[in-house]
CSV table of C-alpha atoms in Angstrom, one decimal:
chain,number,residue,atom,x,y,z
A,153,UNK,CA,-61.6,-49.5,37.7
A,154,UNK,CA,-64.3,-47.6,39.6
A,155,UNK,CA,-65.3,-44.6,37.4
A,156,UNK,CA,-67.8,-41.9,38.1
A,157,UNK,CA,-69.3,-39.7,35.4
A,158,UNK,CA,-70.4,-36.3,36.8
A,159,UNK,CA,-70.8,-32.7,35.9
A,160,UNK,CA,-67.5,-30.8,36.1
A,161,UNK,CA,-67.3,-28.3,39.0
A,162,UNK,CA,-66.4,-24.7,38.2
A,163,UNK,CA,-63.2,-24.9,40.2
A,164,UNK,CA,-62.1,-27.7,38.1
A,165,UNK,CA,-62.5,-25.7,34.9
A,166,UNK,CA,-58.9,-24.8,34.7
A,167,UNK,CA,-58.1,-28.4,34.1
A,168,UNK,CA,-59.8,-28.1,30.8
A,169,UNK,CA,-56.6,-26.7,29.4
A,170,UNK,CA,-54.7,-30.0,30.0
A,171,UNK,CA,-57.6,-32.0,28.6
A,172,UNK,CA,-57.7,-29.7,25.4
A,173,UNK,CA,-54.0,-30.5,25.0
A,174,UNK,CA,-54.6,-34.1,25.3
A,175,UNK,CA,-57.4,-33.9,22.7
A,176,UNK,CA,-55.0,-32.9,19.9
A,177,UNK,CA,-54.9,-35.7,17.4
A,178,UNK,CA,-51.3,-36.5,16.5
A,179,UNK,CA,-50.5,-38.9,13.6
A,180,UNK,CA,-48.6,-41.9,14.5
A,181,UNK,CA,-44.8,-41.3,14.4
A,182,UNK,CA,-45.3,-37.4,14.6
A,183,UNK,CA,-44.3,-35.4,17.6
A,184,UNK,CA,-47.0,-33.6,19.4
A,185,UNK,CA,-47.2,-29.8,19.2
A,186,UNK,CA,-45.8,-27.7,22.0
A,187,UNK,CA,-48.1,-26.8,24.7
A,188,UNK,CA,-47.9,-22.9,23.5
A,189,UNK,CA,-50.4,-24.0,20.8
A,190,UNK,CA,-53.1,-23.7,23.5
A,191,UNK,CA,-52.5,-19.9,23.7
A,192,UNK,CA,-53.5,-19.4,20.1
A,193,UNK,CA,-56.9,-18.1,19.2
A,194,UNK,CA,-57.9,-21.4,17.5
A,195,UNK,CA,-57.5,-23.2,20.9
A,196,UNK,CA,-58.5,-20.4,23.2
A,197,UNK,CA,-62.2,-20.5,22.0
A,198,UNK,CA,-62.5,-23.8,23.9
A,199,UNK,CA,-61.2,-22.3,27.3
A,200,UNK,CA,-61.7,-18.6,27.5
A,201,UNK,CA,-64.3,-17.7,30.1
A,202,UNK,CA,-65.6,-21.2,30.1
A,203,UNK,CA,-68.7,-21.4,32.2
A,204,UNK,CA,-70.0,-17.9,31.3
A,205,UNK,CA,-72.1,-18.9,28.2
A,206,UNK,CA,-75.5,-20.6,28.3
A,207,UNK,CA,-74.3,-23.5,26.5
A,208,UNK,CA,-71.1,-24.0,28.4
A,209,UNK,CA,-71.3,-27.6,29.8
A,210,UNK,CA,-68.8,-30.0,30.9
A,211,UNK,CA,-68.7,-33.6,32.2
A,212,UNK,CA,-65.8,-35.5,33.8
A,213,UNK,CA,-64.8,-39.1,34.4
A,214,UNK,CA,-63.5,-39.5,37.8
A,215,UNK,CA,-61.4,-42.5,38.8
A,216,UNK,CA,-60.1,-43.1,42.2
A,217,UNK,CA,-60.6,-39.4,43.1
A,218,UNK,CA,-58.7,-38.1,40.0
A,219,UNK,CA,-60.1,-36.7,36.8
A,220,UNK,CA,-59.4,-39.2,34.0
A,221,UNK,CA,-61.2,-37.4,31.2
A,222,UNK,CA,-63.5,-34.7,30.3
A,223,UNK,CA,-66.0,-33.7,27.7
A,224,UNK,CA,-67.3,-30.2,27.2
A,225,UNK,CA,-69.3,-28.1,24.7
A,226,UNK,CA,-70.1,-24.5,24.1
A,227,UNK,CA,-71.1,-22.2,21.2
A,228,UNK,CA,-68.0,-21.1,19.6
A,229,UNK,CA,-66.2,-20.5,16.4
A,230,UNK,CA,-64.1,-23.6,16.4
A,231,UNK,CA,-63.2,-26.1,13.8
A,232,UNK,CA,-66.5,-27.9,14.4
A,233,UNK,CA,-68.8,-24.8,14.3
A,234,UNK,CA,-71.9,-25.3,12.2
A,235,UNK,CA,-74.2,-22.4,13.4
A,236,UNK,CA,-74.8,-20.1,16.3
A,237,UNK,CA,-77.3,-22.5,18.0
A,238,UNK,CA,-75.2,-25.6,17.9
A,239,UNK,CA,-72.7,-26.4,20.6
A,240,UNK,CA,-69.4,-27.7,19.5
A,241,UNK,CA,-67.8,-30.3,21.6
A,242,UNK,CA,-64.4,-31.4,22.8
A,243,UNK,CA,-63.6,-34.7,24.5
A,244,UNK,CA,-60.4,-36.1,25.9
A,245,UNK,CA,-59.0,-38.8,28.3
A,246,UNK,CA,-55.6,-39.3,29.7
A,247,UNK,CA,-53.9,-41.9,27.8
A,248,UNK,CA,-53.9,-44.6,30.4
A,249,UNK,CA,-57.8,-44.5,30.5
A,250,UNK,CA,-58.4,-44.8,26.8
A,251,UNK,CA,-60.1,-47.8,25.3
A,252,UNK,CA,-62.1,-48.7,28.5
A,253,UNK,CA,-65.4,-47.3,27.6
A,254,UNK,CA,-65.0,-43.9,29.4
A,255,UNK,CA,-65.0,-41.9,26.2
A,256,UNK,CA,-68.4,-43.4,25.3
A,257,UNK,CA,-69.7,-42.6,28.8
A,258,UNK,CA,-68.5,-39.1,28.7
A,259,UNK,CA,-69.9,-38.4,25.3
A,260,UNK,CA,-73.3,-39.9,26.2
A,261,UNK,CA,-73.6,-37.8,29.4
A,262,UNK,CA,-72.5,-34.6,27.7
A,263,UNK,CA,-75.1,-35.1,24.8
A,264,UNK,CA,-77.8,-35.8,27.3
A,265,UNK,CA,-77.0,-32.6,29.3
A,266,UNK,CA,-77.0,-30.6,26.1
A,267,UNK,CA,-80.3,-32.1,25.1
A,268,UNK,CA,-81.9,-31.3,28.4
A,269,UNK,CA,-80.6,-27.7,28.1
A,270,UNK,CA,-82.7,-27.6,25.0
A,271,UNK,CA,-80.2,-27.8,22.2
A,272,UNK,CA,-81.3,-29.6,19.1
A,273,UNK,CA,-77.9,-30.8,17.9
A,274,UNK,CA,-74.2,-30.8,18.8
A,275,UNK,CA,-71.2,-30.7,16.4
A,276,UNK,CA,-67.5,-31.4,16.3
A,277,UNK,CA,-64.6,-31.7,14.1
A,278,UNK,CA,-62.5,-34.9,13.8
A,279,UNK,CA,-59.6,-36.0,11.8
A,280,UNK,CA,-60.4,-38.8,9.5
A,281,UNK,CA,-57.5,-40.8,10.9
A,282,UNK,CA,-58.6,-40.4,14.4
A,283,UNK,CA,-60.0,-43.8,15.9
A,284,UNK,CA,-62.6,-41.6,17.7
A,285,UNK,CA,-64.7,-41.3,14.4
A,286,UNK,CA,-66.2,-44.7,15.2
A,287,UNK,CA,-67.0,-43.5,18.7
A,288,UNK,CA,-68.9,-40.6,17.4
A,289,UNK,CA,-70.6,-42.6,14.8
A,290,UNK,CA,-71.8,-45.0,17.4
A,291,UNK,CA,-73.1,-42.2,19.4
A,292,UNK,CA,-75.2,-40.9,16.5
A,293,UNK,CA,-73.0,-38.3,14.8
A,294,UNK,CA,-73.1,-38.1,11.1
A,295,UNK,CA,-70.8,-36.4,8.5
A,296,UNK,CA,-72.2,-33.0,7.6
A,297,UNK,CA,-69.1,-31.9,5.7
A,298,UNK,CA,-65.9,-33.6,4.5
A,299,UNK,CA,-63.2,-31.1,4.8
A,300,UNK,CA,-60.4,-33.2,3.2
A,301,UNK,CA,-58.4,-34.5,6.3
A,302,UNK,CA,-61.3,-34.0,8.7
A,303,UNK,CA,-64.9,-34.3,9.1
A,304,UNK,CA,-67.5,-32.0,10.5
A,305,UNK,CA,-70.0,-34.1,12.3
A,306,UNK,CA,-73.4,-33.4,13.9
A,307,UNK,CA,-75.6,-35.4,16.3
A,308,UNK,CA,-79.3,-34.8,16.9
A,309,UNK,CA,-80.2,-34.4,20.6
A,310,UNK,CA,-83.3,-35.0,22.5
A,311,UNK,CA,-84.4,-33.2,25.5
A,312,UNK,CA,-86.2,-34.8,28.4
């Protein structure tokens, strides 16, 4: 597999909708929610006018000319919000590209870019049952708050 991690181009921002849908954690044996869930305010904060805010930053994994995954962050009132100076993150891979190291590469690239932009930390929300918790811990995230079924996690960033 020949993968390239790069900044997402503005004309690719509409594809964040599909990656947001793929980022929804579904417990084993449960049916995924309908795509109309993306039109609710809780999900629109990840998409609406993306690219207009100073913290709006996205990277993609491209494999053989197609987008395989995306990681993006922005200051927003989402599930992982901790304060108005901390970008919250979302990350997603198409199912056929999971478990191959692309998520780790995407997350690392996004954290580096946010650090270069001068942000001190990044945050996210993750279901405790999601295998990605281990990915986040390896990347330097720590649990800030235990919310029952999910964690709010933060990661310190270093600028260059």
